[in-house]
mmCIF file of C-alpha atoms and ligand atoms in Angstrom:
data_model
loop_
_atom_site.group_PDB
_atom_site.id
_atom_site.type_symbol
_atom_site.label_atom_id
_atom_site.label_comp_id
_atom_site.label_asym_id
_atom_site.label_seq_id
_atom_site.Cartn_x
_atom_site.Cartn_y
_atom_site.Cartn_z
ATOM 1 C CA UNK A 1 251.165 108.767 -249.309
ATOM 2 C CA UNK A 2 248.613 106.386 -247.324
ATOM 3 C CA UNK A 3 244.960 107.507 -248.771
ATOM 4 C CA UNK A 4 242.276 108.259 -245.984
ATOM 5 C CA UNK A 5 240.649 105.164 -247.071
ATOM 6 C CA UNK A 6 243.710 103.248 -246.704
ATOM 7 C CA UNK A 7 244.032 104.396 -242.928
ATOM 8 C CA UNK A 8 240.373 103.712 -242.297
ATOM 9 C CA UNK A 9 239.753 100.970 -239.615
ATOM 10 C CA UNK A 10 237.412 98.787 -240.222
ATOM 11 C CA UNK A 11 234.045 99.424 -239.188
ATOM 12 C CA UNK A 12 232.727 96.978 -235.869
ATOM 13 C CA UNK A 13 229.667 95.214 -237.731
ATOM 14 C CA UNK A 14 226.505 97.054 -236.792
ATOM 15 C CA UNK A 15 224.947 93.546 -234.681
ATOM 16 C CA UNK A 16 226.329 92.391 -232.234
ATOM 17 C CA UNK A 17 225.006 88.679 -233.720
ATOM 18 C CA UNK A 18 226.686 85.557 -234.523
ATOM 19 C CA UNK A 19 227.029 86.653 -238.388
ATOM 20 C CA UNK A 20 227.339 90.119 -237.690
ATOM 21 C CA UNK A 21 224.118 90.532 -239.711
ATOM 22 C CA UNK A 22 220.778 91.846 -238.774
ATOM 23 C CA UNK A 23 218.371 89.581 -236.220
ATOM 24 C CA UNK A 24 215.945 87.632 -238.257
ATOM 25 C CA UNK A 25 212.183 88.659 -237.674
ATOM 26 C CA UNK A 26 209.892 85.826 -237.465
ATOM 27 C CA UNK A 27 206.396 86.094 -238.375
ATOM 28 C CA UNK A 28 205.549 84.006 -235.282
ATOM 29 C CA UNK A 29 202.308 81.501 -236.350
ATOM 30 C CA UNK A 30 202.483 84.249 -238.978
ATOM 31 C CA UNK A 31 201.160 87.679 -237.876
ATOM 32 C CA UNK A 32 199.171 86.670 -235.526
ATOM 33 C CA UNK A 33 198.595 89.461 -233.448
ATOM 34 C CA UNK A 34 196.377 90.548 -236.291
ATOM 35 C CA UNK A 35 194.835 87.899 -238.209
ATOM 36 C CA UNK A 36 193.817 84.270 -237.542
ATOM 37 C CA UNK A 37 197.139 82.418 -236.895
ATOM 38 C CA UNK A 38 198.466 79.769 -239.156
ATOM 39 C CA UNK A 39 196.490 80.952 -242.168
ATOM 40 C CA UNK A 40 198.049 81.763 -245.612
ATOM 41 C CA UNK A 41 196.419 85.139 -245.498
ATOM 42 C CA UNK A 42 198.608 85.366 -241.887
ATOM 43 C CA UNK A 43 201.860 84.364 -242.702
ATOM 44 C CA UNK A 44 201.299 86.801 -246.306
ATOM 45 C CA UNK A 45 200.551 89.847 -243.727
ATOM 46 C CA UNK A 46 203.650 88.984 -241.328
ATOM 47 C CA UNK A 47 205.684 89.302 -245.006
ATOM 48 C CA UNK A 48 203.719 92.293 -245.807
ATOM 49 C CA UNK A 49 205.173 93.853 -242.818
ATOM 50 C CA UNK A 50 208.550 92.752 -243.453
ATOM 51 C CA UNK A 51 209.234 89.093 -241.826
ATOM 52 C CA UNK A 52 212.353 87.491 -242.963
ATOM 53 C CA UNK A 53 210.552 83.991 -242.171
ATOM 54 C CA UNK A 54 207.044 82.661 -241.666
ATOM 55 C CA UNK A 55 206.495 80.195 -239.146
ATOM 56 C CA UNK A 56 204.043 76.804 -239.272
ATOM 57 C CA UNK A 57 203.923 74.425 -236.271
ATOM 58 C CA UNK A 58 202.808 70.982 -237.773
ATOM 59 C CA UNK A 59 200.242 68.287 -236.450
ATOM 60 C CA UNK A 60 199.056 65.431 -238.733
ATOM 61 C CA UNK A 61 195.673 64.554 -240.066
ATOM 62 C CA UNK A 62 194.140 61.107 -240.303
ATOM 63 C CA UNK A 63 195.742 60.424 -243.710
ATOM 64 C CA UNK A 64 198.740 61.933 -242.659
ATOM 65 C CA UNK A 65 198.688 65.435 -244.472
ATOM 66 C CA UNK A 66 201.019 68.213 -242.268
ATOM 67 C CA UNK A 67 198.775 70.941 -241.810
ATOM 68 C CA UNK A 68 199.634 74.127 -239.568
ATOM 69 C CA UNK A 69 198.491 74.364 -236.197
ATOM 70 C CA UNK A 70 199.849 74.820 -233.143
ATOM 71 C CA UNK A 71 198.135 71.728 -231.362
ATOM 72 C CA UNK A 72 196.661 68.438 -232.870
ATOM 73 C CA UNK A 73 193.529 69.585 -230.827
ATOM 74 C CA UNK A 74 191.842 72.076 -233.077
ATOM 75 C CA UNK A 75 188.946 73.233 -230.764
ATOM 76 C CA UNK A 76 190.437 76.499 -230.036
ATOM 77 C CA UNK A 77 191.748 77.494 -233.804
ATOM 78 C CA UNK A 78 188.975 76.412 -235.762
ATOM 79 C CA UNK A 79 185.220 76.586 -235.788
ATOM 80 C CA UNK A 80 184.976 72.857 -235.384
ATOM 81 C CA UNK A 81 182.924 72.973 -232.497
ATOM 82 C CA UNK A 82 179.966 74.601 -234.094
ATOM 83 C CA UNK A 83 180.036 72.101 -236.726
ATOM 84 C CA UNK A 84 177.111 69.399 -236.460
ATOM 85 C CA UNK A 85 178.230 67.306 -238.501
ATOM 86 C CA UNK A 86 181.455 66.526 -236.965
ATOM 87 C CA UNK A 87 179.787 67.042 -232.974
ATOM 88 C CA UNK A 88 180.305 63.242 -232.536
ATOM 89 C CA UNK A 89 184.129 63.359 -233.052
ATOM 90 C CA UNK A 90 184.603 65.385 -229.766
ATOM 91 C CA UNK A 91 186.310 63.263 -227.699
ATOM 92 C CA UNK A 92 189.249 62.996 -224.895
ATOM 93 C CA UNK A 93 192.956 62.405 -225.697
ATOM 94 C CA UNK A 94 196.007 62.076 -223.817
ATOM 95 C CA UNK A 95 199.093 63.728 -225.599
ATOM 96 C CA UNK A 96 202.476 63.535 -223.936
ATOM 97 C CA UNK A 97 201.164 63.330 -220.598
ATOM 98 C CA UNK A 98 198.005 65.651 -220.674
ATOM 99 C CA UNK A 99 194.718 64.659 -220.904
ATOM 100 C CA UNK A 100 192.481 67.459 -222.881
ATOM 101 C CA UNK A 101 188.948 66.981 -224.598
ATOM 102 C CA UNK A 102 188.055 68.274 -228.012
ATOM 103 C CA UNK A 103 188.223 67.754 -231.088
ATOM 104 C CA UNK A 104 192.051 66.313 -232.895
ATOM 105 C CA UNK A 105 193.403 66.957 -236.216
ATOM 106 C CA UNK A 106 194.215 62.918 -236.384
ATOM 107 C CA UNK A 107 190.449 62.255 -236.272
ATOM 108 C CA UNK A 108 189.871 64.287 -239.474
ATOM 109 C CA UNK A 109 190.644 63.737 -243.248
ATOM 110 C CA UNK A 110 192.262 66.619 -245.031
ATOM 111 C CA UNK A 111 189.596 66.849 -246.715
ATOM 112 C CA UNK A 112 187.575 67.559 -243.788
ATOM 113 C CA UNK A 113 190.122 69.999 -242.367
ATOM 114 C CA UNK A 114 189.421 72.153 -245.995
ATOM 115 C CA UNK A 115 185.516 72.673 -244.349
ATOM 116 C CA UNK A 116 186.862 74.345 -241.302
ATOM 117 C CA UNK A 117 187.511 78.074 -241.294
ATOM 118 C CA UNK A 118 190.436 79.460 -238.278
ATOM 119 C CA UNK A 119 189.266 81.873 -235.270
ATOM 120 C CA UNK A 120 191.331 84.101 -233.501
ATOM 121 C CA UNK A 121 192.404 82.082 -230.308
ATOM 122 C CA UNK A 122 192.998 85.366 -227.831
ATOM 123 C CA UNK A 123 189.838 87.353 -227.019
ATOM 124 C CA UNK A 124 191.431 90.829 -226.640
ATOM 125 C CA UNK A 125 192.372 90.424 -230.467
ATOM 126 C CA UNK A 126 190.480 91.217 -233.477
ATOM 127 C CA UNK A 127 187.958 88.683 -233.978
ATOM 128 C CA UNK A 128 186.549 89.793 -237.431
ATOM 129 C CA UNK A 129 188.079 87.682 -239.333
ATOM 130 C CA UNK A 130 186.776 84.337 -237.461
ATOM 131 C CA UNK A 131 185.424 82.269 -240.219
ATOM 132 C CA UNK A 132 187.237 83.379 -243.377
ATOM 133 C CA UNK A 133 190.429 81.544 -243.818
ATOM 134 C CA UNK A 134 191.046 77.769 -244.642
ATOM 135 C CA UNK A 135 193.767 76.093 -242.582
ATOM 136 C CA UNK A 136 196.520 75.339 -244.757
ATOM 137 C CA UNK A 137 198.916 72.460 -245.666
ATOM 138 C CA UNK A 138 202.557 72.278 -245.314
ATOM 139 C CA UNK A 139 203.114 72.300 -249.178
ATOM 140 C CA UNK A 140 200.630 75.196 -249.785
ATOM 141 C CA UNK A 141 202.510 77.776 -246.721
ATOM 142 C CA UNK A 142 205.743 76.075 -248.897
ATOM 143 C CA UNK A 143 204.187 77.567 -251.941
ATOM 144 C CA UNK A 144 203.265 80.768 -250.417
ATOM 145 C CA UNK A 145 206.676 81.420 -249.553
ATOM 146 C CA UNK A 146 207.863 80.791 -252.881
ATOM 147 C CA UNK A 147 205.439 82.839 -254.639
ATOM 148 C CA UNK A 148 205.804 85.920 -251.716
ATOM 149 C CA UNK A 149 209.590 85.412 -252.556
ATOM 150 C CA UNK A 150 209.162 86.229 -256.261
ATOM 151 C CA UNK A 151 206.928 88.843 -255.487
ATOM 152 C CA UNK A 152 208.598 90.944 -253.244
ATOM 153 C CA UNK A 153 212.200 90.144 -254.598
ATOM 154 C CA UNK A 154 213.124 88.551 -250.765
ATOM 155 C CA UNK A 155 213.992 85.648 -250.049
ATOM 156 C CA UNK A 156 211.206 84.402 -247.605
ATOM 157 C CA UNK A 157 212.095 81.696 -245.130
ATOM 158 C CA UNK A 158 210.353 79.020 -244.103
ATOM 159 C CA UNK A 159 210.325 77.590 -239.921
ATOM 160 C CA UNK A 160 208.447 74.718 -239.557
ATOM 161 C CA UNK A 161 207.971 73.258 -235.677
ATOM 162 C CA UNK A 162 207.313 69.442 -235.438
ATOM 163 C CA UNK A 163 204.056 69.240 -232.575
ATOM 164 C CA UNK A 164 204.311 66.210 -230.155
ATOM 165 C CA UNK A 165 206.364 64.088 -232.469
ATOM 166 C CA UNK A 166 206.378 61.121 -230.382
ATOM 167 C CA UNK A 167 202.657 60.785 -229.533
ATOM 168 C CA UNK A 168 202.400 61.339 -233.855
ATOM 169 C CA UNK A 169 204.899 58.481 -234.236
ATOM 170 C CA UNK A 170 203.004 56.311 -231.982
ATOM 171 C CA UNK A 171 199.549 56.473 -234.413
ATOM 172 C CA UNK A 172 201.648 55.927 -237.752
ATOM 173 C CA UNK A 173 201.546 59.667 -237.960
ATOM 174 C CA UNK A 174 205.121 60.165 -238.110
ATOM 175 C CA UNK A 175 206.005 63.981 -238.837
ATOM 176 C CA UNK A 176 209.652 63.896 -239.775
ATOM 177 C CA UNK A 177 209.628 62.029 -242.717
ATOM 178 C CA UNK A 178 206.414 64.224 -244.363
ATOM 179 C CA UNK A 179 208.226 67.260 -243.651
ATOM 180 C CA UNK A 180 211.333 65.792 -244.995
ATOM 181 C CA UNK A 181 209.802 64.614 -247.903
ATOM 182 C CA UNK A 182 208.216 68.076 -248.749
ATOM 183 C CA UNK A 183 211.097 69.978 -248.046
ATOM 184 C CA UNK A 184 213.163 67.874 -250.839
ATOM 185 C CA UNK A 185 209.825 68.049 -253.042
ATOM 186 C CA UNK A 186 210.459 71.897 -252.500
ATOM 187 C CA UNK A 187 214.272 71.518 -253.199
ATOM 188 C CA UNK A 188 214.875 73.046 -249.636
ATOM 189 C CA UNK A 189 217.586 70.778 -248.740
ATOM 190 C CA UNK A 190 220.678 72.728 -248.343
ATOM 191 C CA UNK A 191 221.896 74.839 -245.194
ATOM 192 C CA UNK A 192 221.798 77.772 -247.436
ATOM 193 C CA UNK A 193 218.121 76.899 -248.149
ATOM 194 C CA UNK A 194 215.722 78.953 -246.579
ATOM 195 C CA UNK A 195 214.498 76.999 -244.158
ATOM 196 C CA UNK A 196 215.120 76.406 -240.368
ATOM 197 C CA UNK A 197 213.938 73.058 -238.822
ATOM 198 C CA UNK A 198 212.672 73.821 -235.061
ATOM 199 C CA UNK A 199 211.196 71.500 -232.066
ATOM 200 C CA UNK A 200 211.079 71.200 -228.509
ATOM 201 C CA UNK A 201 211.923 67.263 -228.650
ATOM 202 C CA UNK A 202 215.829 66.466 -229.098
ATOM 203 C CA UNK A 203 214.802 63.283 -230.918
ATOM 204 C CA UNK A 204 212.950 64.865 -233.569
ATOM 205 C CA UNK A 205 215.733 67.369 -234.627
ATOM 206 C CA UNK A 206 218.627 64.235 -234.016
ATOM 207 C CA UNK A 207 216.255 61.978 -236.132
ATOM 208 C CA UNK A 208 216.485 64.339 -239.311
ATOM 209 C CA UNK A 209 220.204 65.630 -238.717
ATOM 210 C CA UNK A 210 221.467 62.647 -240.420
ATOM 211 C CA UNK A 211 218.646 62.861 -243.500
ATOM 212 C CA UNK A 212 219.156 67.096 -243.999
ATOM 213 C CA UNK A 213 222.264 69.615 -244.240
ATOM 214 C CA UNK A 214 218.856 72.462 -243.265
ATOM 215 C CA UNK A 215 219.820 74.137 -240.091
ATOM 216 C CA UNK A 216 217.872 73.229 -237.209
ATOM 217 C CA UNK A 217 216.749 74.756 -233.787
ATOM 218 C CA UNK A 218 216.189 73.326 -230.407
ATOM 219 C CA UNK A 219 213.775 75.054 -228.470
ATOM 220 C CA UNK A 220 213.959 75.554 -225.207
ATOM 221 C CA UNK A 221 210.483 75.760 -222.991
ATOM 222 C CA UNK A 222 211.250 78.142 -219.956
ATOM 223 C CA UNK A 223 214.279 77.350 -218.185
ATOM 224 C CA UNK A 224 215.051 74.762 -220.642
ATOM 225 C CA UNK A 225 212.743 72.293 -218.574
ATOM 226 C CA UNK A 226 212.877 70.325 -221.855
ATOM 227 C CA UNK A 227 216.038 69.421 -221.963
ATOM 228 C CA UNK A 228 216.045 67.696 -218.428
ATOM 229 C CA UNK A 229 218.616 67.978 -215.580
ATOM 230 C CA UNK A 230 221.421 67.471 -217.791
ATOM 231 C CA UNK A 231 220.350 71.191 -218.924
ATOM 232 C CA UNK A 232 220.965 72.794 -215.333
ATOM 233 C CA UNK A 233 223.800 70.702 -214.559
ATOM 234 C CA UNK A 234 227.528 72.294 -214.528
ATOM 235 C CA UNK A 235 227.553 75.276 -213.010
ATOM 236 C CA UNK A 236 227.796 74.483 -209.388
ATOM 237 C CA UNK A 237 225.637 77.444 -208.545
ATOM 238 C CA UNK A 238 222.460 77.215 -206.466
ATOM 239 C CA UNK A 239 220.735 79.291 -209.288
ATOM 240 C CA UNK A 240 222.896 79.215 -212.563
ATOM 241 C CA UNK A 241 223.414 82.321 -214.577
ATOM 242 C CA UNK A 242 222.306 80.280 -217.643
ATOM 243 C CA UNK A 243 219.330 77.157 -217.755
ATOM 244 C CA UNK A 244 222.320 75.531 -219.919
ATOM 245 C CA UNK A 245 225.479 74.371 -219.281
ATOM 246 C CA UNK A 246 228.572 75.226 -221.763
ATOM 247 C CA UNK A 247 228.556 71.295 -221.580
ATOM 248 C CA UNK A 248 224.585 71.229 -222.416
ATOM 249 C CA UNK A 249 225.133 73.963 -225.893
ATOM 250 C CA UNK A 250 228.049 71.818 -226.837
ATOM 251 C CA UNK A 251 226.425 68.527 -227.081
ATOM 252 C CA UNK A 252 223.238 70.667 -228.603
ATOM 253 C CA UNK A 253 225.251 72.170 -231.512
ATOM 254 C CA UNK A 254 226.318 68.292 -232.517
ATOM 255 C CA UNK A 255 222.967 68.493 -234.066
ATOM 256 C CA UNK A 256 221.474 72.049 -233.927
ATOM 257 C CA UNK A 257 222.496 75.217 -235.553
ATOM 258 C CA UNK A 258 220.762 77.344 -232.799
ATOM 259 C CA UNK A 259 218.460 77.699 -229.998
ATOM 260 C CA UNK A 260 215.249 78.996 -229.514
ATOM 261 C CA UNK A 261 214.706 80.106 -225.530
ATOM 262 C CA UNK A 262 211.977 81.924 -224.052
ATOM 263 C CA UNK A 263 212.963 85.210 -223.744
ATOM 264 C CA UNK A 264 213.016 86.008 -220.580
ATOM 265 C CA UNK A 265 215.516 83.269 -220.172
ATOM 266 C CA UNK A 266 217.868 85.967 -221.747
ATOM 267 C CA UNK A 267 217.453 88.842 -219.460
ATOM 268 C CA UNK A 268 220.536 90.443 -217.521
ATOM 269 C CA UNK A 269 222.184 88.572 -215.516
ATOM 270 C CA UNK A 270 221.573 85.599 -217.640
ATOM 271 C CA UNK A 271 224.521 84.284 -219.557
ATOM 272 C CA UNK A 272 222.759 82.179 -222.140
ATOM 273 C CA UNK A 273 223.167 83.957 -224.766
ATOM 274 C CA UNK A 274 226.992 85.014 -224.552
ATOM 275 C CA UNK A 275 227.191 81.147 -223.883
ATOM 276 C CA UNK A 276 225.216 80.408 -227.152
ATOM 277 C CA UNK A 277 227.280 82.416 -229.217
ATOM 278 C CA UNK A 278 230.554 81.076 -227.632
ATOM 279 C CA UNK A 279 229.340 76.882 -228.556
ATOM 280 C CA UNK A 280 228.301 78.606 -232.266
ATOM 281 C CA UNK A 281 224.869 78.472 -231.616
ATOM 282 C CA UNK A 282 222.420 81.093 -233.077
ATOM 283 C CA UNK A 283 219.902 82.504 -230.692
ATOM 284 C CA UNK A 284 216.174 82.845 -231.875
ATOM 285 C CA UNK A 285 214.024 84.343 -228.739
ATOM 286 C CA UNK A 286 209.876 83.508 -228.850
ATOM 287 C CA UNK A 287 207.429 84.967 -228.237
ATOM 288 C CA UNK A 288 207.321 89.201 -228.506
ATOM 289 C CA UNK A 289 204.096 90.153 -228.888
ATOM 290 C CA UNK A 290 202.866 93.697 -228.590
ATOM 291 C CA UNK A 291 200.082 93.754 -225.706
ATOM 292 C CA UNK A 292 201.899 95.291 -222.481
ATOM 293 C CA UNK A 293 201.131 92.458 -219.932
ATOM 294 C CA UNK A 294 203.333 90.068 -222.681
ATOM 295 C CA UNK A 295 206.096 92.566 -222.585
ATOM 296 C CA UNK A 296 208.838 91.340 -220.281
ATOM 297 C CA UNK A 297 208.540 93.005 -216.871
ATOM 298 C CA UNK A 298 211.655 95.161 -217.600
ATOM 299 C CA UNK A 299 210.816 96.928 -220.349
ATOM 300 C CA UNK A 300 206.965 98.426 -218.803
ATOM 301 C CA UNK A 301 204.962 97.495 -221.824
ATOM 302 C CA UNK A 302 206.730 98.936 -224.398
ATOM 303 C CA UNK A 303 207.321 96.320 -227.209
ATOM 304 C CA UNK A 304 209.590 98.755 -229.255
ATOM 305 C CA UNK A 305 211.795 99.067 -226.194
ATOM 306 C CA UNK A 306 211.613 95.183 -225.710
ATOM 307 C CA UNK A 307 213.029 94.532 -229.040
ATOM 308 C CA UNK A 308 215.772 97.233 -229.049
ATOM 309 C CA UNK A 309 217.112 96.112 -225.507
ATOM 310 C CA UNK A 310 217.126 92.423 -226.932
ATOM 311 C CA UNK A 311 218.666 93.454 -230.565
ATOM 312 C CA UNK A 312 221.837 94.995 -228.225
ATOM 313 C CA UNK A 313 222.062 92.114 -226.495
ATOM 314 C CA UNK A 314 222.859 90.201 -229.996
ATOM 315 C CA UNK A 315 219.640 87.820 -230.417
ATOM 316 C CA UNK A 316 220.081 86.784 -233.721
ATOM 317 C CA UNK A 317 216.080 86.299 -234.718
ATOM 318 C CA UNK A 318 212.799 87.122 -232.627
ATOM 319 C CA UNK A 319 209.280 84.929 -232.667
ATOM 320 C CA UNK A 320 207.206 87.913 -233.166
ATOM 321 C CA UNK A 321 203.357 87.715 -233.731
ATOM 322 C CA UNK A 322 203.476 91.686 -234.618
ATOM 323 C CA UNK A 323 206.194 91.393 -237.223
ATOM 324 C CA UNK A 324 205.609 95.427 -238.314
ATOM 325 C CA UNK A 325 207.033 96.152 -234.774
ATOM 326 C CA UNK A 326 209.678 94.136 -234.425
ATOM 327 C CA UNK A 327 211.119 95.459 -237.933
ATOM 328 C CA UNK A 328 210.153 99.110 -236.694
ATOM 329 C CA UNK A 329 212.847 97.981 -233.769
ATOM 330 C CA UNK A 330 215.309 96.723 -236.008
ATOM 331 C CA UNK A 331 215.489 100.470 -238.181
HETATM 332 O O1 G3P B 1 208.526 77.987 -232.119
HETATM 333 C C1 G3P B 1 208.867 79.081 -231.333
HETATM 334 C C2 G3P B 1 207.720 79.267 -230.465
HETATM 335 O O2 G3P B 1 206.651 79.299 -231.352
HETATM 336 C C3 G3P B 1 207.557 78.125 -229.535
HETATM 337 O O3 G3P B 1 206.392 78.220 -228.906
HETATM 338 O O4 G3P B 1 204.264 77.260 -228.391
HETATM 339 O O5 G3P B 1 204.373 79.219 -229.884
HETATM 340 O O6 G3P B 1 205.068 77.007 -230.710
HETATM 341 P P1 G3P B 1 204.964 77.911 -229.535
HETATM 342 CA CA1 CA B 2 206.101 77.406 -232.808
#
C-alpha cells in the first residue's frame, strides 16, 4: 500500500522566481532611507534589518582608491562644500555628456576623502546624522560584509555598480581592474561567491566577463534608454510590451546573469519580466523606497503593497533603500 507521502504531489515552489527561491532584498546605497547612504554604519543597518546584499556604487579618487558613492561629484553626499580648505577645488566637469560644477572625487586623495563626513542627500529624510560617518573604501564595505557575515551567521552579499566607467578610463582611473583586483584579494571570484557585478555601461560588464565567473547585472535606465535602439527593436509594435527585445535579453545573457530595470518598466502589461526569465536572466528591480510619491502610481503609496504585487510577479531581488520593509513584504 502507497503511503500518503508517497501519493503527495510535489509542492509548486513558493516564488514564482527564476530559482524558485525567495527575491533577494538589496540594501540599496545601503539603508538609505534612514542613514547617510554609502556609509559602513548604512549598509550595517540595511543588514540589521535583514538585506541579503549591500550595495556600493564606485567612483575613483585621485590615486585611484574605489570609494562608494553614487557620483564622482561629491557636493551633494559629503560636507565638502563647507570645507575651507578644499573651497579652491570647486570646479566644473563634464562627465558623459553633462556638464555639472562641484567638487569630484578624482580631485581628492584618499586621504583627503577620510576628512569628509556623508550628509543625507534628500531633505524630507533624517538629517541627524549629517557629519558622523566617514565615506568608505571598496575593501573596507568588502570587510564589513565579511565580518556582518560571521556575525549574523548569513551570508551577506556584496553589489558593487561601476560609475561612468568610460569618463574613469579616460583619466587613468580605470574602475574594472581595482574592483577586479579586490574582489580576488577578497577571494570573491566564483559565481557562487557572494557577489553580483552591476552597471549601466555594456562595456564595463563585457570587459570583466572574460576576467570573472561572478555573476553580473546590466542595468537598465528607464525604458532601457541605455541600451540604444537595438533595445526597442523587434517587436513590430508602435509601443512594445517590453523596452527589450527577446533578441536584445539573448545577446545580454552572453555576458550577464540578470537585469536590473526600473521598476515601473515591469508593471502589467509589460512583458519584460516573463521575457527575462524565458532568455535565463534574473530580474533585480531598483529603486523601492518607502515615501508615497516614490511608490509606483498603482499601488497609492503603500510600499508594503508595492513589494507584494512585485514579489507575485516573480522579481527575483528589489533595490530597496528601506530594507526592513521590503523583508516585512517578503514574510
Ligand atoms: O544599481 C541599481 C540602482 O542603484 C541604479 O540606480 O542611480 O541608484 O545607482 P542608482
Ligand atoms: Ca546603484
Amino acid at each position: 500500500m502507497l503511503s500518503a507521502a508517497c501519493l503527495a504531489q510535489p509542492s509548486a515552489p513558493r516564488w514564482p522566481t527564476l530559482n524558485g527561491q525567495a527575491p533577494l532584498v538589496i540594501g540599496h546605497r545601503g539603508a538609505s532611507g534612514y542613514l547617510p547612504e554609502h556609509t559602513l554604519e548604512a549598509y550595517r543597518l540595511a543588514v540589521e534589518q535583514g538585506a541579503d546584499f549591500i550595495e556600493p556604487d564606485l567612483v575613483a579618487t585621485k590615486d585611484g582608491a574605489l570609494i562608494a558613492r553614487h557620483e564622482p561629484n561629491i557636493s551633494a553626499t559629503t560636507d565638502v562644500a563647507t570645507r575651507p580648505e578644499f573651497a579652491s577645488r570647486k570646479t566644473r566637469k563634464t562627465i558623459d555628456g553633462a556638464e555639472e560644477e562641484g567638487w569630484f572625487a578624482s580631485d581628492f586623495t584618499l586621504a583627503e576623502i577620510k576628512t569628509l563626513r556623508a550628509v543625507q542627500t534628500m531633505p524630507e529624510r533624517d538629517q541627524s546624522h549629517n557629519g558622523r560617518y566617514a565615506v568608505p573604501t571598496l575593501q573596507e564595505v568588502l570587510a564589513l560584509a565579511r565580518r556582518l557575515s560571521e556575525q549574523t551567521g548569513r551570508t551577506i552579499g556584496i553589489y558593487p555598480e561601476t560609475k561612468h566607467p568610460r569618463w574613469h578610463r579616460t583619466l587613468g582611473l580605470g574602475l574594472e581592474d581595482r574592483l577586479l583586483a579586490a574582489l580576488a584579494q577578497a577571494g570573491l571570484t566564483q559565481r557562487d561567491s557572494p557577489v553580483i557585478l552591476q552597471s549601466f555601461d555594456p562595456a564595463s560588464l563585457q570587459a570583466m566577463r572574460g576576467r570573472s565567473a561572478v555573476r553580473m547585472v546590466q542595468l537598465l535606465a528607464p525604458g532601457a534608454s541605455n541600451l540604444g535602439a537595438a533595445a526597442t527593436s523587434g517587436t513590430g509594435q508602435s509601443r512594445p510590451l517590453s523596452p527589450l527585445s527577446p533578441q536584445t535579453l539573448r545577446e545580454i545573457r552572453a555576458y550577464a546573469d540578470g537585469i536590473g530595470p526600473f521598476k515601473t518598466d515591469l508593471l502589467p502589461p509589460s512583458t519584460l519580466l516573463r521575457d527575462a526569465h524565458a532568455a535565463d536572466l534574473f530580474v533585480h528591480a531598483y529603486t523601492f523606497r518607502n515615501e508615497a510619491r516614490r511608490v509606483a502610481a498603482p499601488f497609492q503609496g503603500d510600499p508594503l503593497a508595492e513589494y507584494r504585487a512585485f514579489y507575485g510577479w516573480g522579481v527575483d531581488g528589489v533595490f530597496s533603500d528601506f530594507p526592513d520593509t521590503a523583508v516585512a513584504a517578503r514574510r
